[in-house]
Short mmCIF file of C-alpha atoms and ligand atoms in Angstrom, two decimals:
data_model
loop_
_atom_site.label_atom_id
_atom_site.label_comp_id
_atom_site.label_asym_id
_atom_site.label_seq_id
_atom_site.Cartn_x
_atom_site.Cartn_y
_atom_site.Cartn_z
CA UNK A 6 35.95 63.23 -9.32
CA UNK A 7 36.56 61.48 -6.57
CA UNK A 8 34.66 58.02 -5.79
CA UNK A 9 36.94 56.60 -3.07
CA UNK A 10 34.02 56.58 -0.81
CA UNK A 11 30.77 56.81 -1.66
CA UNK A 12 26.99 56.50 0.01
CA UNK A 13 24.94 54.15 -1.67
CA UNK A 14 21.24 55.18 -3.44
CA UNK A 15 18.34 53.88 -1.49
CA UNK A 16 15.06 54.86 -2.00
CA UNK A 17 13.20 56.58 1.09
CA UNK A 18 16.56 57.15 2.36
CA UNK A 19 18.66 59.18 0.48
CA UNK A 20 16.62 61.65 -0.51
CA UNK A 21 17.75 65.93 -0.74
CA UNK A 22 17.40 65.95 3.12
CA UNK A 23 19.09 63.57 3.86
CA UNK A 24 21.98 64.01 1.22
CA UNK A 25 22.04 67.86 3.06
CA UNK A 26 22.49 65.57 6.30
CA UNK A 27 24.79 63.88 5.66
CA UNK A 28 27.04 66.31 3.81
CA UNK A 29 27.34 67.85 7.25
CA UNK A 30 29.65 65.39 8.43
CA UNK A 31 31.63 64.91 5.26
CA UNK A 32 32.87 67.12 2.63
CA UNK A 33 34.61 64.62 0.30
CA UNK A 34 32.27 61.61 -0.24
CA UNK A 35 30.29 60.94 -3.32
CA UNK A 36 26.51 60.73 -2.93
CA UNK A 37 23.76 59.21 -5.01
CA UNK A 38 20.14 60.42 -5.76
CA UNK A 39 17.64 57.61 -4.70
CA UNK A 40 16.59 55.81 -7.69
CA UNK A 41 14.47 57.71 -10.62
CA UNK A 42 12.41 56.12 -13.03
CA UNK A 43 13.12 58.03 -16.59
CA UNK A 44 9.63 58.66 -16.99
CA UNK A 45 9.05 60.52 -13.74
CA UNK A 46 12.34 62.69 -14.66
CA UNK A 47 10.79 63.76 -17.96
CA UNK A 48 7.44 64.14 -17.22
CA UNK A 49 7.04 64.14 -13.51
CA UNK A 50 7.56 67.46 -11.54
CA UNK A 51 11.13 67.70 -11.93
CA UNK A 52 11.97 70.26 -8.91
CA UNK A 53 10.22 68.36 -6.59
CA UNK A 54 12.13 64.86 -8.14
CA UNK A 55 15.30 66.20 -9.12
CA UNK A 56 15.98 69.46 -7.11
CA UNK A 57 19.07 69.61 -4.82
CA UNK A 58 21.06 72.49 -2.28
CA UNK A 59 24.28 73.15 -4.13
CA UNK A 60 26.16 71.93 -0.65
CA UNK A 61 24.85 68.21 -1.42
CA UNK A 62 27.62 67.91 -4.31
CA UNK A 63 29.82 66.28 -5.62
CA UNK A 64 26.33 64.10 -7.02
CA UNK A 65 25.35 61.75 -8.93
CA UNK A 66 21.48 60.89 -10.41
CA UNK A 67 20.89 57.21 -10.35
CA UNK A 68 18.27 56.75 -13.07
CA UNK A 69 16.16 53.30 -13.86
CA UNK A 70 15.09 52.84 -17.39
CA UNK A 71 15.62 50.55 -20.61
CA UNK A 72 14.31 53.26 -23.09
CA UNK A 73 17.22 54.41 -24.69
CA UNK A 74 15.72 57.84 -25.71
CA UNK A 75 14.45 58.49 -22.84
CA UNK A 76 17.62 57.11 -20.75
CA UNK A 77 19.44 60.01 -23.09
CA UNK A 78 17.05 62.79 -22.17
CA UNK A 79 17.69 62.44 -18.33
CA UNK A 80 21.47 62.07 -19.00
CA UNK A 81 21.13 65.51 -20.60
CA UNK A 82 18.42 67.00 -18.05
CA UNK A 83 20.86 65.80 -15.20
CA UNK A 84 23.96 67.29 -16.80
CA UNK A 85 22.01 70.31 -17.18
CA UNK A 86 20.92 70.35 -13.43
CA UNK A 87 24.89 70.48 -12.36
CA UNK A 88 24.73 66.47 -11.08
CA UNK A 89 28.08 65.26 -11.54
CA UNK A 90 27.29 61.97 -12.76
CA UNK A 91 24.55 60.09 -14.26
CA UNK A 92 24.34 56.44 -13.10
CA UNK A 93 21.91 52.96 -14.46
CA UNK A 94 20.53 50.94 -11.76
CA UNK A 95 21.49 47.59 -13.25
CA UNK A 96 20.76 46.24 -10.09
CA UNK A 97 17.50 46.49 -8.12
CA UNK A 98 15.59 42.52 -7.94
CA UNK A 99 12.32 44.30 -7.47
CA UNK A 100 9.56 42.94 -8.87
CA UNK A 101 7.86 46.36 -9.93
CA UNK A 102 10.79 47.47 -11.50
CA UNK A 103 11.63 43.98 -13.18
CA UNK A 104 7.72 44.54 -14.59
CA UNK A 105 9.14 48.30 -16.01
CA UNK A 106 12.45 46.55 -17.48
CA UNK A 107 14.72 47.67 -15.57
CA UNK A 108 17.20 47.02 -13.07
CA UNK A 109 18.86 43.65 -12.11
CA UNK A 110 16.72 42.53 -15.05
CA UNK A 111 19.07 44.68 -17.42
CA UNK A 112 21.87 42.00 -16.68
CA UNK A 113 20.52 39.46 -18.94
CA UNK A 114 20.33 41.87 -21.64
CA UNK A 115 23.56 43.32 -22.54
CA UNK A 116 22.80 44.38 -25.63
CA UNK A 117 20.28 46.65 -24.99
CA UNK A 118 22.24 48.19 -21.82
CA UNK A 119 25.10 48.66 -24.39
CA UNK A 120 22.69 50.81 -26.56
CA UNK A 121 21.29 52.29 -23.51
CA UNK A 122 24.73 53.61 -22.15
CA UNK A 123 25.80 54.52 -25.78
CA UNK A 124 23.06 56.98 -25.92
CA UNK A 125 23.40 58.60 -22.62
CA UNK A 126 26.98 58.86 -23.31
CA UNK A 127 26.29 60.39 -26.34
CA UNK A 128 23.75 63.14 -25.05
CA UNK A 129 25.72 64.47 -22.45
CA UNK A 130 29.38 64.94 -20.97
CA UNK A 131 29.19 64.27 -17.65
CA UNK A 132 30.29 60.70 -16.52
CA UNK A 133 27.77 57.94 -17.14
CA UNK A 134 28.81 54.60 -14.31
CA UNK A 135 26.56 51.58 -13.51
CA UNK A 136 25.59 50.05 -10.40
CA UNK A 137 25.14 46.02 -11.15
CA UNK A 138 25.42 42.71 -9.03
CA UNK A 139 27.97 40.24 -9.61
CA UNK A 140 25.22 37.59 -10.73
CA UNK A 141 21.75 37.36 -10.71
CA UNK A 142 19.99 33.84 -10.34
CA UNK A 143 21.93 30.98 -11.45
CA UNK A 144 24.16 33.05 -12.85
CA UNK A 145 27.38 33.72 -10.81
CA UNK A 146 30.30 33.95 -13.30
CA UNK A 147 33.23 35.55 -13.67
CA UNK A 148 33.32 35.39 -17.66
CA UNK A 149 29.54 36.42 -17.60
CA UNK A 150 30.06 39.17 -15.26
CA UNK A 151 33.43 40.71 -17.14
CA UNK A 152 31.58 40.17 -20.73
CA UNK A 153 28.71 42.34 -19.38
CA UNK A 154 31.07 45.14 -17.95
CA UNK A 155 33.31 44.69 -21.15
CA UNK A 156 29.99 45.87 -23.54
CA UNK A 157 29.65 48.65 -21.29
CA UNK A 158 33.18 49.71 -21.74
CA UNK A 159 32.89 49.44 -25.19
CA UNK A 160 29.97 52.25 -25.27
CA UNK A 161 31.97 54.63 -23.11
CA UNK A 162 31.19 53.62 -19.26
CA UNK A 163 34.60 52.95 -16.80
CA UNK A 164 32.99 53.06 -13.36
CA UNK A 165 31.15 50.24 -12.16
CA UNK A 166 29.46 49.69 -8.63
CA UNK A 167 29.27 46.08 -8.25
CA UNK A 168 27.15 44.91 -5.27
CA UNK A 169 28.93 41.47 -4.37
CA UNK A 170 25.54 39.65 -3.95
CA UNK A 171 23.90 38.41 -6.89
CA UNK A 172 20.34 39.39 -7.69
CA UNK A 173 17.59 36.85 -7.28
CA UNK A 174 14.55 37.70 -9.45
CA UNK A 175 12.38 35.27 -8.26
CA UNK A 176 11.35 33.66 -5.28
CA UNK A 177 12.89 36.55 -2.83
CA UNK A 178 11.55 39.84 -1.41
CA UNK A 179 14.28 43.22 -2.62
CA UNK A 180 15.10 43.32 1.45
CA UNK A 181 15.46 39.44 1.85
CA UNK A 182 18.03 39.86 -1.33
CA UNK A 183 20.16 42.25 0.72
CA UNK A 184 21.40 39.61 2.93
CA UNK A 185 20.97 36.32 1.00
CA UNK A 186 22.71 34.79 -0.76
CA UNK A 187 26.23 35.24 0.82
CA UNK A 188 28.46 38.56 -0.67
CA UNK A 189 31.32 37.38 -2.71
CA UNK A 190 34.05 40.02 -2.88
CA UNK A 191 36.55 37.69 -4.69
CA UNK A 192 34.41 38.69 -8.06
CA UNK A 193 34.82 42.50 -7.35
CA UNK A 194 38.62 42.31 -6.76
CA UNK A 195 39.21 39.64 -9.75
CA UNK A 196 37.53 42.45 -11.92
CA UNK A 197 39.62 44.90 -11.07
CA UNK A 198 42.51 42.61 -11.67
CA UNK A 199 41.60 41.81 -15.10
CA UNK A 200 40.76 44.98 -15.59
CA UNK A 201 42.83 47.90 -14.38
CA UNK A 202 42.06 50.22 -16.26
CA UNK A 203 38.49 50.52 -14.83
CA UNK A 204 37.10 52.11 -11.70
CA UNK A 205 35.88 49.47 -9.76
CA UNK A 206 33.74 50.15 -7.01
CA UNK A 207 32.96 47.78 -4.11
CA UNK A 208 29.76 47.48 -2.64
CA UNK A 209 27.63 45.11 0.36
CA UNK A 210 27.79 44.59 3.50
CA UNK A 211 30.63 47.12 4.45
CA UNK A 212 30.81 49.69 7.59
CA UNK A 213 34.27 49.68 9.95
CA UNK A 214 37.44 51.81 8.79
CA UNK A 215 39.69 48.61 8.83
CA UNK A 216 37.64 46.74 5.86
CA UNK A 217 36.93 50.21 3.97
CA UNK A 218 41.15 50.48 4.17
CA UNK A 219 41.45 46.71 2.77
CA UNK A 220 38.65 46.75 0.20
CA UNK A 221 40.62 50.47 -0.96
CA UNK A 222 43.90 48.27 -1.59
CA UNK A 223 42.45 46.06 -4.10
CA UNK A 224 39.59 48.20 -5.62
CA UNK A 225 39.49 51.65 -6.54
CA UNK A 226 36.96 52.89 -4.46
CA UNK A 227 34.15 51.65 -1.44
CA UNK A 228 30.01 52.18 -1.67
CA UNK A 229 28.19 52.31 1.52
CA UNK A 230 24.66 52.05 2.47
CA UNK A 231 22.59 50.47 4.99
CA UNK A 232 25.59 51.18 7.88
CA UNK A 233 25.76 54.77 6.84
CA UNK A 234 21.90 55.78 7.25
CA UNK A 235 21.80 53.81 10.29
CA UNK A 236 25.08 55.40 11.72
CA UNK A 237 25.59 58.55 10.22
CA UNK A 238 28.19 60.01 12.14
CA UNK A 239 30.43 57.19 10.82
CA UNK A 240 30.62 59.51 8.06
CA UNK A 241 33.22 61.70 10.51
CA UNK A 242 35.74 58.83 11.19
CA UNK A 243 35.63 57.75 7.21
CA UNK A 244 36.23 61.38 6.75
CA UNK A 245 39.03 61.88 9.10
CA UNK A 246 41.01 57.60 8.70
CA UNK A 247 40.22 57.99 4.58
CA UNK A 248 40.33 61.56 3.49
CA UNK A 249 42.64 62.83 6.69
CA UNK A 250 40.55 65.52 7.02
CA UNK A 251 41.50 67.18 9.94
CA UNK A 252 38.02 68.99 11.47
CA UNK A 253 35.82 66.66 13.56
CA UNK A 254 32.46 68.30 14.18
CA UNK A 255 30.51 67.68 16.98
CA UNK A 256 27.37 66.41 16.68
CA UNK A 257 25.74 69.76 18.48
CA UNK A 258 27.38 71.43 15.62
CA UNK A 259 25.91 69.08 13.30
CA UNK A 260 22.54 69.81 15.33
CA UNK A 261 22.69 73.67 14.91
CA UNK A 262 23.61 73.31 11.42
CA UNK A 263 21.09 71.14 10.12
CA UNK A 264 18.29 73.71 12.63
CA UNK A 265 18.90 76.47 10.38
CA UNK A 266 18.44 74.33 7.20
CA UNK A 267 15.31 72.82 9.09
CA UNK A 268 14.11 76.43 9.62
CA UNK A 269 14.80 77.46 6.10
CA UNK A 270 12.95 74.34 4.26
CA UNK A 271 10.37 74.94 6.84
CA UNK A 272 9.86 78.28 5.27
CA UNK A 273 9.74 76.88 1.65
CA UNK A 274 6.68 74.53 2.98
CA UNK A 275 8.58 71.40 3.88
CA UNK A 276 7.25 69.37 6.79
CA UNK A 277 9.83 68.80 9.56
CA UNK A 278 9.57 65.09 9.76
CA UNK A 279 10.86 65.23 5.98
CA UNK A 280 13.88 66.29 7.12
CA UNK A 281 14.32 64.68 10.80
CA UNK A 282 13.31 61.42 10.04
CA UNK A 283 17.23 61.14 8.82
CA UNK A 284 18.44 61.69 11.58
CA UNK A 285 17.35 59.20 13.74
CA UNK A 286 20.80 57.13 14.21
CA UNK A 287 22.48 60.49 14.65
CA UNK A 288 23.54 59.01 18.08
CA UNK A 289 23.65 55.88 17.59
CA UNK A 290 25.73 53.88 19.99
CA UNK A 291 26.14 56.62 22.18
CA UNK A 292 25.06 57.43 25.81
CA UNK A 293 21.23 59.75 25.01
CA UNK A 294 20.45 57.59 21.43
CA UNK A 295 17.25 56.69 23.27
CA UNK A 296 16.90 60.18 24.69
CA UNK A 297 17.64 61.45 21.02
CA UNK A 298 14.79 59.05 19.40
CA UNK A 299 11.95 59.28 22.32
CA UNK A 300 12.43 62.98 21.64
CA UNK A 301 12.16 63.11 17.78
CA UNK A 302 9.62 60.70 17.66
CA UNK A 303 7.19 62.50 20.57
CA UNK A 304 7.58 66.07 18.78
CA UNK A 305 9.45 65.66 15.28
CA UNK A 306 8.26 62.64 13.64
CA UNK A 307 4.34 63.47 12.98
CA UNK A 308 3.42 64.90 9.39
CA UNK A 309 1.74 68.28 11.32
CA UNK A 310 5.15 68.42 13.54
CA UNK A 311 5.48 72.00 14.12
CA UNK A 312 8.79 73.58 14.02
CA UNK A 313 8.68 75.25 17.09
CA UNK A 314 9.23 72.11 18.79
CA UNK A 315 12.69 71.75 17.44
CA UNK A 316 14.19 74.64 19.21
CA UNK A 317 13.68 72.45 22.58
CA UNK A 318 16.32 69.55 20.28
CA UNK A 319 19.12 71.68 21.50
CA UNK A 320 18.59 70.94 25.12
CA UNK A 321 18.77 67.18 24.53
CA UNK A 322 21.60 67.57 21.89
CA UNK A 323 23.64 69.48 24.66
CA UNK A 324 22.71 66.72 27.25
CA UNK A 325 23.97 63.76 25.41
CA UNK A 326 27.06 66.04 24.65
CA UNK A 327 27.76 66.22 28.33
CA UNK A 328 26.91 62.99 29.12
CA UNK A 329 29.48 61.15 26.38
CA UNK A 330 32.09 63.60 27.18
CA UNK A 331 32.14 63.03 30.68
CA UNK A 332 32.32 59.19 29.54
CA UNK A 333 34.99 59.55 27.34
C1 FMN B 404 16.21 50.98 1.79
C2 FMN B 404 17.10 50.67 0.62
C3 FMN B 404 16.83 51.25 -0.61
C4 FMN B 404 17.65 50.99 -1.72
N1 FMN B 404 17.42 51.65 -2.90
C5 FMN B 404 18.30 51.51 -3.93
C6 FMN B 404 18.19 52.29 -5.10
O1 FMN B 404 17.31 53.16 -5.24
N2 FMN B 404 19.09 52.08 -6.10
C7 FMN B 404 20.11 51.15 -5.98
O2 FMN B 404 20.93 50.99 -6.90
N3 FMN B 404 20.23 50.41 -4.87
C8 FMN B 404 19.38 50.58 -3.84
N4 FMN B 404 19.57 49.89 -2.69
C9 FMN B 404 20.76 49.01 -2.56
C10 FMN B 404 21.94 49.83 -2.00
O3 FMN B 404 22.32 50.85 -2.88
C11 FMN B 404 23.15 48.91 -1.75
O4 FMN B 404 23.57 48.36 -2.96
C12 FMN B 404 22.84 47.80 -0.77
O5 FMN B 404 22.13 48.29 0.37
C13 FMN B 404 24.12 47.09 -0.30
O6 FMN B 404 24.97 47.99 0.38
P1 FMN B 404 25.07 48.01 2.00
O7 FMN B 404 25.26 46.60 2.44
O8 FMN B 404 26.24 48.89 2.30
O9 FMN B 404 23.77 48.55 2.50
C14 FMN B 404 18.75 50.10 -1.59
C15 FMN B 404 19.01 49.51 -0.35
C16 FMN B 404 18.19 49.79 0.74
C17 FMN B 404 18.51 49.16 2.08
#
């Protein structure tokens, strides 16, 4: 499998439609599920949760839990689904999910994340990784940081996302936490030294090509998040500098693409703005962004949009074309 570039789970952001989305623009990344709670993939209404298009893969569930039986059911549910991986949030500082155990919480318990991994690895065959933090609180060490990933190995687990912020538990909202304190990368790429035989993959605060290239020569693979869902076409240049693909689709053939999956979802009873709300930063930076967002948000954006409004998209799609070509 191939992690060299991945886009980051985030909840409300990376959900099927916009996993479909983004797929459109790159064959070859890896993409995560947004976070599910282990009780709402066993009991909740698991095609609504856990459903995906088969064009979304190669994909991974990221699951939050501490219950070790119920940690090993999802494994199994999600290796029976066709996700390629099954990956423990080990690092979300929200208070709700510090109140359900788990998360950036987990890192002060590595016991019990040992057991939990050791039972997921043990229920299913597909690859179980873990996102974590370098730190949380006052704790920012290397020797407490490789001991933790160390007990993981031990039970079976040799991917790790580290986030190069520490978690803060208290005193600091989950969206203040992704930009205080300060990312520390140093920790990432000393883990990877000490341990090579890991896959080590970098995460926070990371968007052009030239720092996805340097980050790829000392660890074994780059997480995105934030600069992906805001720019998603960056997903083309990562796809042509980092993979060398060779195709570079427009994004009016991204447009018409994602129409006909609009039209068939529409079919199945899902509301447009499910699916177009992703695709706000679709022209970001470029001449018609405004254009592109006055448009989606006037007919697109509204939870009775109809979908006979989207057919008009392609007249603004083709205008921005024109307009960045011509200022090329
Ligand atoms: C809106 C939002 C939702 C997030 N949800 C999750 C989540 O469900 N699971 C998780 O492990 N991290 C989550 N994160 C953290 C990201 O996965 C990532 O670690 C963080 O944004 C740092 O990467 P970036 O600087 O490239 O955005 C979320 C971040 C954002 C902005």
């Amino acid at each position: 499998m191939n992690r060299k570039i991945s886009v980051a789970p985030m909840m409300d952001c990376t959900d099927r439609h916009d996993r479909f989305f983004l797929r459109l623009m790159s064959k070859n990344v890896m993409l995560y599920s947004e976070m599910v709670a282990t009780k709402s993939a066993i009991h909740g209404d698991r095609k609504k949760i856990l459903s995906y298009s088969p064009e979304e893969k190669p994909l991974a569930l990221q699951v939050g839990g501490s219950d070790k039986a119920e940690l090993a059911e999802v494994a199994k549910i999600a290796e029976d689904m066709g996700y390629d991986e099954i990956n423990i949030n080990l690092g979300c500082p929200s208070k709700k999910v510090q109140k359900n155990m788990f998360g950036a919480c987990l890192m002060r318990e590595p016991d019990l994340v040992a057991e939990c991994i050791n039972s997921m690895v043990n229920a299913c065959k597909i690859p179980v990784t873990a996102k974590t933090r370098i730190g949380f609180d006052d704790t920012e060490e290397f020797d407490y940081l490789n001991n933790f990933i160390l007990r993981m190995k031990g039970v079976g687990c040799s991917t790790f996302i580290l986030h190069a912020r520490k978690a803060i538990l208290t005193g600091m909202s989950p969206k203040q936490n992704l930009n205080i304190p300060k990312l520390n990368y140093g920790m990432v790429y000393k883990i990877k030294e000490e341990n090579p035989d890991l896959e080590i993959i970098i995460n926070g605060g990371i968007s052009k090509i030239d720092e996805i290239k340097n980050h790829l020569t000392l660890c074994d693979g780059v997480m995105i998040g934030r600069s992906i869902y805001q720019n998603p076409y960056s997903l083309v240049e990562i796809e042509n500098e980092i993979f060398g693909t060779k195709e570079k689709p427009t994004r009016e053939e991204i447009a018409e693409k994602l129409l006909e999956y609009l039209e068939k979802e529409v079919k199945l009873g899902t509301k447009v703005n499910h699916i177009m709300r992703h695709t706000v930063g679709l022209y970001h930076g470029q001449i018609g962004s405004k254009e592109w967002k006055r448009y989606l948000s006037d007919n697109m954006m509204a939870r009775d949009s109809d979908f006979q409004k989207s057919k008009h998209i392609m007249t603004i799609v083709q205008n921005n074309e024109k307009a960045n070509q011509a200022n090329s």
